[in-house]
XYZ file of N, CA and C in Angstrom:
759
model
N 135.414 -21.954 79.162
C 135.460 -21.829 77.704
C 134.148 -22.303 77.103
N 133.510 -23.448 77.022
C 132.169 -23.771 77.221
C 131.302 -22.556 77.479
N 131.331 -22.493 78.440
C 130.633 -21.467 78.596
C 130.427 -20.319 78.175
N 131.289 -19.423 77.498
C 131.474 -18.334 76.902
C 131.098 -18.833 75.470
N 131.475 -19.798 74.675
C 130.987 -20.305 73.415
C 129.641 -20.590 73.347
N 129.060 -21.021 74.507
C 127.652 -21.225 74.781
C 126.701 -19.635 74.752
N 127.247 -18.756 75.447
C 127.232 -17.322 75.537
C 127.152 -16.415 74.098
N 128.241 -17.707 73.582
C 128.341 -16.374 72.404
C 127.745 -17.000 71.074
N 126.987 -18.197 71.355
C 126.086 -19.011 70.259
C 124.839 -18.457 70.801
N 124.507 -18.124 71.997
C 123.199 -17.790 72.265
C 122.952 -16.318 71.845
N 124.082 -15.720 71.676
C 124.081 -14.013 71.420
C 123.664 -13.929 69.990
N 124.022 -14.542 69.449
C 124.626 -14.859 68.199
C 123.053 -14.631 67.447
N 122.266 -15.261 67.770
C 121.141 -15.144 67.296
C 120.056 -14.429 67.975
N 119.007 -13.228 67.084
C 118.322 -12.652 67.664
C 116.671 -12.747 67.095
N 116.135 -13.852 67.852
C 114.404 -14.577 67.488
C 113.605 -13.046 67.395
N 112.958 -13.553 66.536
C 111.571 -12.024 66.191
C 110.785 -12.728 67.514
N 109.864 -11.391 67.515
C 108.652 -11.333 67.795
C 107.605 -12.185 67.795
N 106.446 -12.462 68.258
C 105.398 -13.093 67.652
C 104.964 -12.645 66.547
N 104.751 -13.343 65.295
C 104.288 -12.293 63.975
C 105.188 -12.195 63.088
N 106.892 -12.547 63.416
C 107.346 -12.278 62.732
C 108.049 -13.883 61.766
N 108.567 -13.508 60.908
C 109.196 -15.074 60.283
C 110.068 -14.862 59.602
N 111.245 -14.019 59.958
C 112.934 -13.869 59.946
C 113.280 -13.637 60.945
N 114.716 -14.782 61.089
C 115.302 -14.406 62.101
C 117.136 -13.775 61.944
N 117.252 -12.757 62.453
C 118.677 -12.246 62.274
C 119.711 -12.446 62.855
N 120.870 -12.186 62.796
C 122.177 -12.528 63.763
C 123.033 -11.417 63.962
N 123.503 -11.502 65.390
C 124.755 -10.258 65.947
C 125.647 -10.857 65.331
N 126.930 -10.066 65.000
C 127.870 -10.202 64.657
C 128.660 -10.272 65.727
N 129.184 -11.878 65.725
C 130.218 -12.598 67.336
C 131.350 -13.161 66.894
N 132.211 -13.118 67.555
C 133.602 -13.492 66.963
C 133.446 -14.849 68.079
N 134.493 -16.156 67.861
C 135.216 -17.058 68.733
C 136.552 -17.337 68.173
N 137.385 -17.309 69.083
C 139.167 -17.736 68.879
C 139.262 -16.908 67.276
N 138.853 -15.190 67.311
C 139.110 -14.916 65.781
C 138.134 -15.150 64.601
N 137.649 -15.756 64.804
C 136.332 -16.034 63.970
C 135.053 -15.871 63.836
N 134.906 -15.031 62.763
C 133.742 -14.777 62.870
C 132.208 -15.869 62.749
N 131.741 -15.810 64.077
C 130.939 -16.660 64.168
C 129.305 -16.277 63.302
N 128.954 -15.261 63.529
C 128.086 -14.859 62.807
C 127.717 -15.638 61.054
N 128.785 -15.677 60.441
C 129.450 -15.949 59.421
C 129.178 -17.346 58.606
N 129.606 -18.047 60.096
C 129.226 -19.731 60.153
C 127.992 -20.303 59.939
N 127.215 -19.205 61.544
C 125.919 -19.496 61.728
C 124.901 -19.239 60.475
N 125.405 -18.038 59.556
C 124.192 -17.537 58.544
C 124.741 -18.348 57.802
N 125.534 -19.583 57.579
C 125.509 -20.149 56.255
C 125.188 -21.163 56.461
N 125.447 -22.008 57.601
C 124.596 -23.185 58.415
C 123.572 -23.351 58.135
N 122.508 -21.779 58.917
C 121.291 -21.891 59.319
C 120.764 -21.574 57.718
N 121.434 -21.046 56.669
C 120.626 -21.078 55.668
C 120.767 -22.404 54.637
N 121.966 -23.166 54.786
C 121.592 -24.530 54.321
C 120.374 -25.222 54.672
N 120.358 -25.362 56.050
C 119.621 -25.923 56.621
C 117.929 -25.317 56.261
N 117.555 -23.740 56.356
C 116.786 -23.237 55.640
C 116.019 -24.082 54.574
N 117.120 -23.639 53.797
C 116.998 -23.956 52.242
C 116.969 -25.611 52.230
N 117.015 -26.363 52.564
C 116.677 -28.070 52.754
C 115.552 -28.068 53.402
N 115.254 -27.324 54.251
C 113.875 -27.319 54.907
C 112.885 -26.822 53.958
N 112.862 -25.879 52.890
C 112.104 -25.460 52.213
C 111.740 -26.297 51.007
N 112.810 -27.144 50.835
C 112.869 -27.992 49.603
C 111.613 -29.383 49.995
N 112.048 -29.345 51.045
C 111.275 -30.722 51.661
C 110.020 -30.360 51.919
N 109.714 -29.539 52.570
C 108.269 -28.854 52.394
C 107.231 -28.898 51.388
N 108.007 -28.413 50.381
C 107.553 -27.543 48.805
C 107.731 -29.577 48.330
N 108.331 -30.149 48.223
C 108.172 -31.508 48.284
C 106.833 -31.973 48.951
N 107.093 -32.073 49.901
C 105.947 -32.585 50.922
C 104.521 -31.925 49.966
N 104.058 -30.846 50.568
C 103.121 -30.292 49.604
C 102.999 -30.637 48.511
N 104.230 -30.733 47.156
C 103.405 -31.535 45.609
C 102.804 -32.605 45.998
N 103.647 -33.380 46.747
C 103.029 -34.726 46.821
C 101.897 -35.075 47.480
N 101.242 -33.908 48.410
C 99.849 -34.025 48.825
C 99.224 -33.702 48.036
N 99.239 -32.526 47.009
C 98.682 -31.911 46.015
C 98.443 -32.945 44.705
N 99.569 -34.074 44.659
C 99.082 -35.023 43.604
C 98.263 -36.265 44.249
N 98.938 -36.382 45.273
C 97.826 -37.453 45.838
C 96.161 -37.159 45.769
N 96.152 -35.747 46.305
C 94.679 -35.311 46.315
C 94.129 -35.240 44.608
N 95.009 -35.237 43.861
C 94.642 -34.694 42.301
C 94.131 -36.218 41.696
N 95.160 -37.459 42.155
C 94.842 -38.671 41.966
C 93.638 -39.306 42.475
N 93.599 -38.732 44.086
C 92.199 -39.174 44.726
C 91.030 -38.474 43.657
N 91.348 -37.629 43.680
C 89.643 -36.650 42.777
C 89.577 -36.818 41.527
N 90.598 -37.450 40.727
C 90.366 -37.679 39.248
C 89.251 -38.638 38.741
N 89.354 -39.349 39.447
C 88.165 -41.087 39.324
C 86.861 -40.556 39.994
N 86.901 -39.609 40.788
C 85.578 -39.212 41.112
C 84.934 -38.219 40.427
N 85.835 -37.169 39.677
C 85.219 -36.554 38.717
C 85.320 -37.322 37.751
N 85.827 -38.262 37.199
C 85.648 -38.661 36.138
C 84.391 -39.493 35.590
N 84.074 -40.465 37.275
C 82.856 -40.893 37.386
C 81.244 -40.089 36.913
N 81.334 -38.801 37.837
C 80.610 -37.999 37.992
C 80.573 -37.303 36.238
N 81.290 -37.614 35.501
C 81.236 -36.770 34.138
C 80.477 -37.694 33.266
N 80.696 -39.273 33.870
C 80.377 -40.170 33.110
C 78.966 -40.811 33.308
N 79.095 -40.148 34.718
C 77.052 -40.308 34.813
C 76.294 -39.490 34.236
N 76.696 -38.117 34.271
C 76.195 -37.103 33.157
C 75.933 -37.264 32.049
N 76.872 -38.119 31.036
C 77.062 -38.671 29.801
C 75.753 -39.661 29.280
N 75.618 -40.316 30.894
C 74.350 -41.385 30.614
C 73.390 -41.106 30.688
N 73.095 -40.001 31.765
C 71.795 -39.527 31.504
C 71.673 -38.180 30.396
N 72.601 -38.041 29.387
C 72.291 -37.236 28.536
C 72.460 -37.574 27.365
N 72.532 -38.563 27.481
C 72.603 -39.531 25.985
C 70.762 -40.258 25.601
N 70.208 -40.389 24.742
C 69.237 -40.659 24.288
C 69.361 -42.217 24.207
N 68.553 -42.629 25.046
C 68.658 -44.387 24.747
C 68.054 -44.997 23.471
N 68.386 -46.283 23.581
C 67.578 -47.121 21.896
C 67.309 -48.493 22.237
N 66.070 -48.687 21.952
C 64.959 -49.376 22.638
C 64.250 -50.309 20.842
N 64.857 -51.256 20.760
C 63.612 -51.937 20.073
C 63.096 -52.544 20.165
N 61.837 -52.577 19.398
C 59.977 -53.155 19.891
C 60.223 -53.854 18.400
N 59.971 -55.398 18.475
C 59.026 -55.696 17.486
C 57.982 -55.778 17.658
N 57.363 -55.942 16.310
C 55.878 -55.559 16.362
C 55.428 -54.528 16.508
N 56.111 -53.290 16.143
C 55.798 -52.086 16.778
C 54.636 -51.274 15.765
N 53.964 -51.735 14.957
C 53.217 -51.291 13.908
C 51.947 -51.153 13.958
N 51.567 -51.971 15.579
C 50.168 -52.014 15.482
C 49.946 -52.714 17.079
N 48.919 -52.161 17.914
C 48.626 -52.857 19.564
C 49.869 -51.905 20.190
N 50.219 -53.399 21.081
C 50.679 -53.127 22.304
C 51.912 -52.431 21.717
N 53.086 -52.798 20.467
C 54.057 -52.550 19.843
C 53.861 -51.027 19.821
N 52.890 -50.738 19.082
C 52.762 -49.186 18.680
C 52.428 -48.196 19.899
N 51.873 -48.649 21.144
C 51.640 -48.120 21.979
C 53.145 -47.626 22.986
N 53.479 -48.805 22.915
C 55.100 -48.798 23.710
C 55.913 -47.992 23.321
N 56.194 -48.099 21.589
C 56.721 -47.092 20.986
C 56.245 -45.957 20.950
N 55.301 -45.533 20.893
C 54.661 -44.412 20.899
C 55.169 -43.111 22.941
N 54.402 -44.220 23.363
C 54.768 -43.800 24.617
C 56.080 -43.872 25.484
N 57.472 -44.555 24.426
C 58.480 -43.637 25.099
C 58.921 -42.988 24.027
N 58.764 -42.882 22.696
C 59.449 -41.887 21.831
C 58.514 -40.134 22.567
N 57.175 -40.348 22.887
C 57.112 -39.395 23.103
C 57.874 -38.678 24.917
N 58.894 -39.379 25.144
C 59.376 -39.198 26.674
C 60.700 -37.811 26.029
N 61.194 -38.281 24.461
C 62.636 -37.930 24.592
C 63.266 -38.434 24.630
N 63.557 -39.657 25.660
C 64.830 -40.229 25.881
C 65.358 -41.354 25.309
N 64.028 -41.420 24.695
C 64.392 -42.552 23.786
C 63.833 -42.697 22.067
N 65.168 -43.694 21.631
C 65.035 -43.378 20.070
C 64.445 -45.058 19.814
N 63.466 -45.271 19.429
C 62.797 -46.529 18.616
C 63.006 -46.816 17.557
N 63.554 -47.956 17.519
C 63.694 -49.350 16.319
C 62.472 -50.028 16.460
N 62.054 -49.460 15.214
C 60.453 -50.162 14.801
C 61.059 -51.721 14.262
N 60.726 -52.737 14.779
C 61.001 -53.901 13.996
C 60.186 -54.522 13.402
N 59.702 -54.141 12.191
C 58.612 -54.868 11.347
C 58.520 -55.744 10.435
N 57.191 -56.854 10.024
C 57.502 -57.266 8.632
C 57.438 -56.461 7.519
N 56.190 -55.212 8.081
C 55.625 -54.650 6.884
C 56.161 -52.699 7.331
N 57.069 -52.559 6.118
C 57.949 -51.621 6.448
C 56.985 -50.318 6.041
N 55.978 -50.680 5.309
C 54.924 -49.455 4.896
C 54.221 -48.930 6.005
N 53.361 -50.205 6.284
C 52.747 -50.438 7.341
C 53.157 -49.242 9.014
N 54.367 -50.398 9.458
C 54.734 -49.268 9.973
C 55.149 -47.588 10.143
N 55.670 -47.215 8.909
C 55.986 -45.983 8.594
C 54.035 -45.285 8.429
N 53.374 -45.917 8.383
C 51.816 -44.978 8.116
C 51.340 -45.251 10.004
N 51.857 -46.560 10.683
C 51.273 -46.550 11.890
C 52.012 -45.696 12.654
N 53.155 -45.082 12.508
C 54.129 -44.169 13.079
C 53.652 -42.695 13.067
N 53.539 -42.425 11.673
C 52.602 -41.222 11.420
C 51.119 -40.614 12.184
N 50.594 -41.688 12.254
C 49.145 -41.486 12.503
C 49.297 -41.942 14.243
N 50.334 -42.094 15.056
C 50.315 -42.355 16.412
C 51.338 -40.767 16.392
N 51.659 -40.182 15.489
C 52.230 -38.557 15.783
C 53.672 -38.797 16.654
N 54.493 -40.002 16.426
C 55.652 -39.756 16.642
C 56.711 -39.416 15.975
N 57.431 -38.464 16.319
C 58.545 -37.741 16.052
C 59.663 -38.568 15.095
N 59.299 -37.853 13.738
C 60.245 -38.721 12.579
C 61.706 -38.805 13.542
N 62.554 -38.048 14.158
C 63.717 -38.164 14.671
C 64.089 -39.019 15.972
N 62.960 -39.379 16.256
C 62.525 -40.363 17.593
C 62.305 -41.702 17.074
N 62.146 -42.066 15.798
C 62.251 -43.309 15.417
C 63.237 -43.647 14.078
N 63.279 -45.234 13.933
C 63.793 -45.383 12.964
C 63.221 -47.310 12.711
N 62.888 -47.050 11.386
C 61.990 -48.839 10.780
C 63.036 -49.542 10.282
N 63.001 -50.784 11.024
C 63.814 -51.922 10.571
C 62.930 -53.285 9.825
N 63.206 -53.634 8.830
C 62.559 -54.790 8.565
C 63.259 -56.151 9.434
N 62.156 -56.500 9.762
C 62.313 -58.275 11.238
C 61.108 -58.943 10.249
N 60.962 -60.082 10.318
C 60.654 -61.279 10.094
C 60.689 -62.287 10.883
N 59.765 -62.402 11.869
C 60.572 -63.350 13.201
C 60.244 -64.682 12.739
N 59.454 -65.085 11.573
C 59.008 -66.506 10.959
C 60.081 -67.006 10.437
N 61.005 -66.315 9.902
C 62.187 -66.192 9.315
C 63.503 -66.016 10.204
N 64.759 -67.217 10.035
C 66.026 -66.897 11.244
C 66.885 -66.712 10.420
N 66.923 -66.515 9.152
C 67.519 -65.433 8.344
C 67.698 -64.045 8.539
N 66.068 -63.926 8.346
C 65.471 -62.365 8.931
C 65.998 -61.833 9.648
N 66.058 -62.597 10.718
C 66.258 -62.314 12.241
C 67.919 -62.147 12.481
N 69.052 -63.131 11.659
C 70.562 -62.670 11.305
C 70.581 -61.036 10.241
N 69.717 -60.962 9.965
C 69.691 -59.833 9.073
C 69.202 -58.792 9.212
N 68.550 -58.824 10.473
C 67.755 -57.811 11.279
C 69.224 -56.771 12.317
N 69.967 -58.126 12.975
C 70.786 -58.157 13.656
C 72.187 -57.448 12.672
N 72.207 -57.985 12.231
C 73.077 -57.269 11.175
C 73.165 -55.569 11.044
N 71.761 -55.494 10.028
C 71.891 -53.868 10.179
C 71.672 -53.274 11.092
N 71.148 -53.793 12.454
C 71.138 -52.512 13.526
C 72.966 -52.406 13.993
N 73.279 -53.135 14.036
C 74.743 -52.999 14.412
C 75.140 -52.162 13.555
N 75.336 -52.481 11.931
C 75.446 -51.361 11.130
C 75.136 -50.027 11.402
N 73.845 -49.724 12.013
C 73.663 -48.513 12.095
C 74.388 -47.598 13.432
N 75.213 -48.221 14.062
C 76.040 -47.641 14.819
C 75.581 -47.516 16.459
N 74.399 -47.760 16.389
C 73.631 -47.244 17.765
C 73.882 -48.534 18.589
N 74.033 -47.807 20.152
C 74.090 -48.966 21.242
C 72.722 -48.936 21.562
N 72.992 -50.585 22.117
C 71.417 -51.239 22.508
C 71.478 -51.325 24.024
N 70.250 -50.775 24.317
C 69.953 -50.389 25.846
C 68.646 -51.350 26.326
N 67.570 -51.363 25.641
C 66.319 -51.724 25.631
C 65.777 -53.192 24.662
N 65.919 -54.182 24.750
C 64.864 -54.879 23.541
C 63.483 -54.948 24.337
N 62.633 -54.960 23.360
C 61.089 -55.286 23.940
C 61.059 -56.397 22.623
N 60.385 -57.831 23.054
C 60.447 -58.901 22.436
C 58.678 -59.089 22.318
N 57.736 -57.908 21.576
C 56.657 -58.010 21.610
C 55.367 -58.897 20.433
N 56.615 -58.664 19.173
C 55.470 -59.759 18.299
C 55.538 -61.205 18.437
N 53.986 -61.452 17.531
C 53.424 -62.714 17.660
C 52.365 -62.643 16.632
N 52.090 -63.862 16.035
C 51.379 -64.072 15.473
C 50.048 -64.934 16.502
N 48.625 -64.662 15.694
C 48.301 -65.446 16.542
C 46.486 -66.073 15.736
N 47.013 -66.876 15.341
C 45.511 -67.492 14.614
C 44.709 -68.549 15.366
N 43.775 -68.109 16.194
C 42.901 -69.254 16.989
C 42.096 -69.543 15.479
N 41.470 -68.743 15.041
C 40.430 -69.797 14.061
C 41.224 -70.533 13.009
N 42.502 -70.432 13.153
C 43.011 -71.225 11.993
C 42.796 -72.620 11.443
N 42.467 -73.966 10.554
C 41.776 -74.575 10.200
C 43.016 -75.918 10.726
N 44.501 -75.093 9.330
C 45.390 -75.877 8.947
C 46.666 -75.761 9.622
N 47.638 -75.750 10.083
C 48.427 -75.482 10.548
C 49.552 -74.488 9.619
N 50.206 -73.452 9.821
C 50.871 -72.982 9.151
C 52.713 -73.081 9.734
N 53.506 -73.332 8.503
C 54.679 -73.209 9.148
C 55.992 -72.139 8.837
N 57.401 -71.770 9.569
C 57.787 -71.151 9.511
C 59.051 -71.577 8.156
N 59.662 -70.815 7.459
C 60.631 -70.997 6.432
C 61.765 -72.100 6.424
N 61.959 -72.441 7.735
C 62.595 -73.600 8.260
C 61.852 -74.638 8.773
N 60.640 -74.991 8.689
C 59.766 -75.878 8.569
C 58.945 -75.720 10.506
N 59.234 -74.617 11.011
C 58.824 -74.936 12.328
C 56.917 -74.383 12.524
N 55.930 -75.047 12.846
C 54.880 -74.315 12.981
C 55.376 -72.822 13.310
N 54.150 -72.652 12.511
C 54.338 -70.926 12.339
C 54.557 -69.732 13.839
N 53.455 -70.279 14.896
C 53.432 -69.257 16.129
C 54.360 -69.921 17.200
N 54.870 -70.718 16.811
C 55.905 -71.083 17.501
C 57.296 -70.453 17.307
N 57.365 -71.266 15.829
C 58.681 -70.561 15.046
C 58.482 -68.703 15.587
N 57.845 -68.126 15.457
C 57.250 -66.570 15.130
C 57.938 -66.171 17.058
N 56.231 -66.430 17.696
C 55.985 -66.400 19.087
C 57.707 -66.771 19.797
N 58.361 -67.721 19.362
C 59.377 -68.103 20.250
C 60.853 -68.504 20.108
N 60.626 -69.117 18.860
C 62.044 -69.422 18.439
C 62.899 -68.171 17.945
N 61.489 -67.422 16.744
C 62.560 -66.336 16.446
C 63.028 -65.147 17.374
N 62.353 -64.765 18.739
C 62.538 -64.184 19.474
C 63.784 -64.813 20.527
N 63.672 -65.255 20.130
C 65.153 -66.431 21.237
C 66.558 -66.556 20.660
N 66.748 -66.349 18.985
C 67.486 -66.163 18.142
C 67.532 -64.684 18.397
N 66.975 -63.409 18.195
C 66.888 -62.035 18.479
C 67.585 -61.989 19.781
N 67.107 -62.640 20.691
C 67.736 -62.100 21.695
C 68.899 -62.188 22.171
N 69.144 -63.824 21.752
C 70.912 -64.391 21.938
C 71.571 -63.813 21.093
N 71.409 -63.207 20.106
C 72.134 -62.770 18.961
C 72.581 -61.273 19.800
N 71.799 -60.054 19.932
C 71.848 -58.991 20.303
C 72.417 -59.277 21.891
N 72.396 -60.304 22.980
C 72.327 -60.258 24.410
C 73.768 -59.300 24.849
N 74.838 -59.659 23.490
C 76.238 -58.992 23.707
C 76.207 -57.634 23.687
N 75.219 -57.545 22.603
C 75.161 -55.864 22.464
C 74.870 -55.071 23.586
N 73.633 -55.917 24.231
C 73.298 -54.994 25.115
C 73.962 -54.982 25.996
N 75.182 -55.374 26.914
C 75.788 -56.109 27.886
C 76.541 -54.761 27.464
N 77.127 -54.001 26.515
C 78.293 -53.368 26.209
C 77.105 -51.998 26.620
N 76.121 -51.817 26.632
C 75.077 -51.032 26.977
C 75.974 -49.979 28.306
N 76.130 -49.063 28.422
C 76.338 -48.120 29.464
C 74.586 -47.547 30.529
N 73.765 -47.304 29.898
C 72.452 -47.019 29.796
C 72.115 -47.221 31.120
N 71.589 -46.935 32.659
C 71.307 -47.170 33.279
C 69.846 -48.214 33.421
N 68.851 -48.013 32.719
C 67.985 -48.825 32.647
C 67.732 -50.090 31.516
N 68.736 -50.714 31.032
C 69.188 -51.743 29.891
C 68.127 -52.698 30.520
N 67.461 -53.335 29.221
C 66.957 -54.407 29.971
C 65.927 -55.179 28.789
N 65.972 -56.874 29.171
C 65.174 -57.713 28.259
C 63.711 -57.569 28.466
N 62.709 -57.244 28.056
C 61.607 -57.759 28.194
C 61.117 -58.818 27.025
N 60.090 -59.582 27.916
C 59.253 -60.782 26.976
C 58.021 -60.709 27.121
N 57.447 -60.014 26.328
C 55.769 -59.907 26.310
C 55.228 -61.472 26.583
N 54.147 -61.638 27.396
C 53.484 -62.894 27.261
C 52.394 -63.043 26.228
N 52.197 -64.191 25.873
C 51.019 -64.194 25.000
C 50.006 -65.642 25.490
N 48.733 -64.935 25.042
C 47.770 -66.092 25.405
C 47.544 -67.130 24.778
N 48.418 -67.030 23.350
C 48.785 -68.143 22.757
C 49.111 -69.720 23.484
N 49.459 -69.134 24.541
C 50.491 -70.679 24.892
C 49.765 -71.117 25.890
N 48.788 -70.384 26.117
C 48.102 -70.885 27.633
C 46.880 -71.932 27.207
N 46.598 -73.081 27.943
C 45.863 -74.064 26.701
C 44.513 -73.804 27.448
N 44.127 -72.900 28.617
C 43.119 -72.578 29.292
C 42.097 -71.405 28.264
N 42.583 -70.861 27.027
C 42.211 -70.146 25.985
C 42.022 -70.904 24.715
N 41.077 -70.376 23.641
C 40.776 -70.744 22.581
C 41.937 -70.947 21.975
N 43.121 -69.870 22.070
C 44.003 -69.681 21.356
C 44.958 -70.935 21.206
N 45.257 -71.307 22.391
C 46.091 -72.329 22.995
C 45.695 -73.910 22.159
N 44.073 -73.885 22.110
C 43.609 -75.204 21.193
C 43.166 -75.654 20.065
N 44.211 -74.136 19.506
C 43.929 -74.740 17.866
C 44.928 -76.106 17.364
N 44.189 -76.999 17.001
C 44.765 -78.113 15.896
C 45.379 -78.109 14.832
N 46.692 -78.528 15.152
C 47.376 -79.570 15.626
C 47.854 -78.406 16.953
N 47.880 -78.933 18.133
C 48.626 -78.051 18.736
C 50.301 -78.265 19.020
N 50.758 -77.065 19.183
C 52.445 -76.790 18.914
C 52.684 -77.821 19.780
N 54.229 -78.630 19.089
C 55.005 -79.571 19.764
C 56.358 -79.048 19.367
N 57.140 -78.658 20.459
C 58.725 -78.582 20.081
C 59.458 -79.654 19.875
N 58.766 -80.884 20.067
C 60.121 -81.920 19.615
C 61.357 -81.988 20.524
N 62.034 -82.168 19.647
C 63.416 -81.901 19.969
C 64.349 -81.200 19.840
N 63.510 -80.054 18.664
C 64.609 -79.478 18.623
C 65.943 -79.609 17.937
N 66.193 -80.399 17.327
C 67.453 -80.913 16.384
C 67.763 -80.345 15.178
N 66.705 -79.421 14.445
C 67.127 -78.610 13.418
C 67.099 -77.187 13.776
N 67.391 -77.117 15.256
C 67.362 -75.236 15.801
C 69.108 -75.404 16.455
N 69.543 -76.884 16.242
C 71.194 -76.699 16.702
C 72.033 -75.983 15.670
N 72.877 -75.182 16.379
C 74.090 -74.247 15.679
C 73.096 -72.908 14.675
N 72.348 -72.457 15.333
C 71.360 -71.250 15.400
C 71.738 -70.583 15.958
């Protein structure tokens, strides 16, 4: 009996070919019953659960892979973004020397938009002109670095103006070797000190957040040196020469 049921389960089904991907069934009876009957509703449950799990299987590679590649295109969209975005770079002192040169020579790159930071807002707008950079490549801020007012108020409207900070160049200075008398800054600090260092140190701690939020691949502080401070120069030994003290009226600045 076995055996004939074995016989008539093996009949029962008839495998394709190579090539092919249906398989059909003889029509077999056991004890009266049609076996055929059984088998095509069996084998198509079973089918049909196999297809489900599959078609399963597959979304879930298909989202895994969609999850893997999202962060990498997204990356890749966002490096694009940076190098097609126009950076912003400000120079004080940019009105005249090394200032006007700097500015000059990356507004003329393109990629970058200049914040003229000046005392003298004329000044600059005629040294801008006559170095032939691109009215849309710059823009004049009044700075005062003698002044830490100025310098909160400098800070002020560039934020106002909406633009992220990628670049400071920390280039002015005052600088009087033949000077007689000593001159000082609005808060009582000698003048090329206050100017040369304090107010550039206020500029920079003030803005350091801004730039930090910077996306910009090349963000970055520079500090012009000056021969001011070196006492191996004329500059360095004009009388009285600079003393910082202590410092006690630059706390909570």
């Amino acid at each position: 009996m076995a055996l004939q049921a074995a016989s008539l389960v093996s009949s029962a089904f008839v495998f394709p070919k190579e090539g092919k991907s249906n398989a059909s069934f003889k029509d077999s009876s056991l004890f009266g019953v049609s076996l055929s009957e059984h088998v095509k509703a069996d084998f198509s449950s079973c089918a049909l659960k196999c297809k489900r799990e599959f078609n399963q299987g597959v979304g879930a590679v298909r989202a895994q892979t969609m999850v893997a590649a999202t962060p990498a295109l997204d990356r890749a969209s966002s490096e694009g973004k940076k190098i097609l975005r126009q950076g912003t770079c400000i120079v004080t002192g940019a009105s005249s020397g090394f200032g006007l040169a700097t500015a000059k020579a990356l507004a003329e790159t393109g990629k970058w938009h200049i914040i003229m930071a000046c005392r003298n807002f004329l000044k600059a707008e005629r040294a801008a002109k006559s170095a032939g950079i691109a009215k849309e490549n710059y823009t004049i801020m009044h700075l005062d670095l003698a002044s830490l007012d100025s310098v909160r108020q400098f800070v002020d409207t560039f934020r106002r103006s909406g633009r992220p900070l990628d670049v400071l160049v920390c280039n002015a200075a005052v600088y009087l070797p033949t000077a007689k008398e000593p001159a000082f800054t609005a808060e009582g600090f000698e003048l090329s000190v206050g100017t040369n260092h304090l107010g550039h140190f206020l500029l920079s701690r003030l803005l350091l957040e801004d730039m930090k939020k910077s996306d910009y691949p090349s963000k970055r502080l520079i500090i012009v040196g000056s021969i001011t401070g070196n006492t191996n120069t004329l500059a360095g030994n004009v009388p009285p020469k600079a003393n910082l003290g202590d410092l006690r009226d630059f706390q909570g600045a």
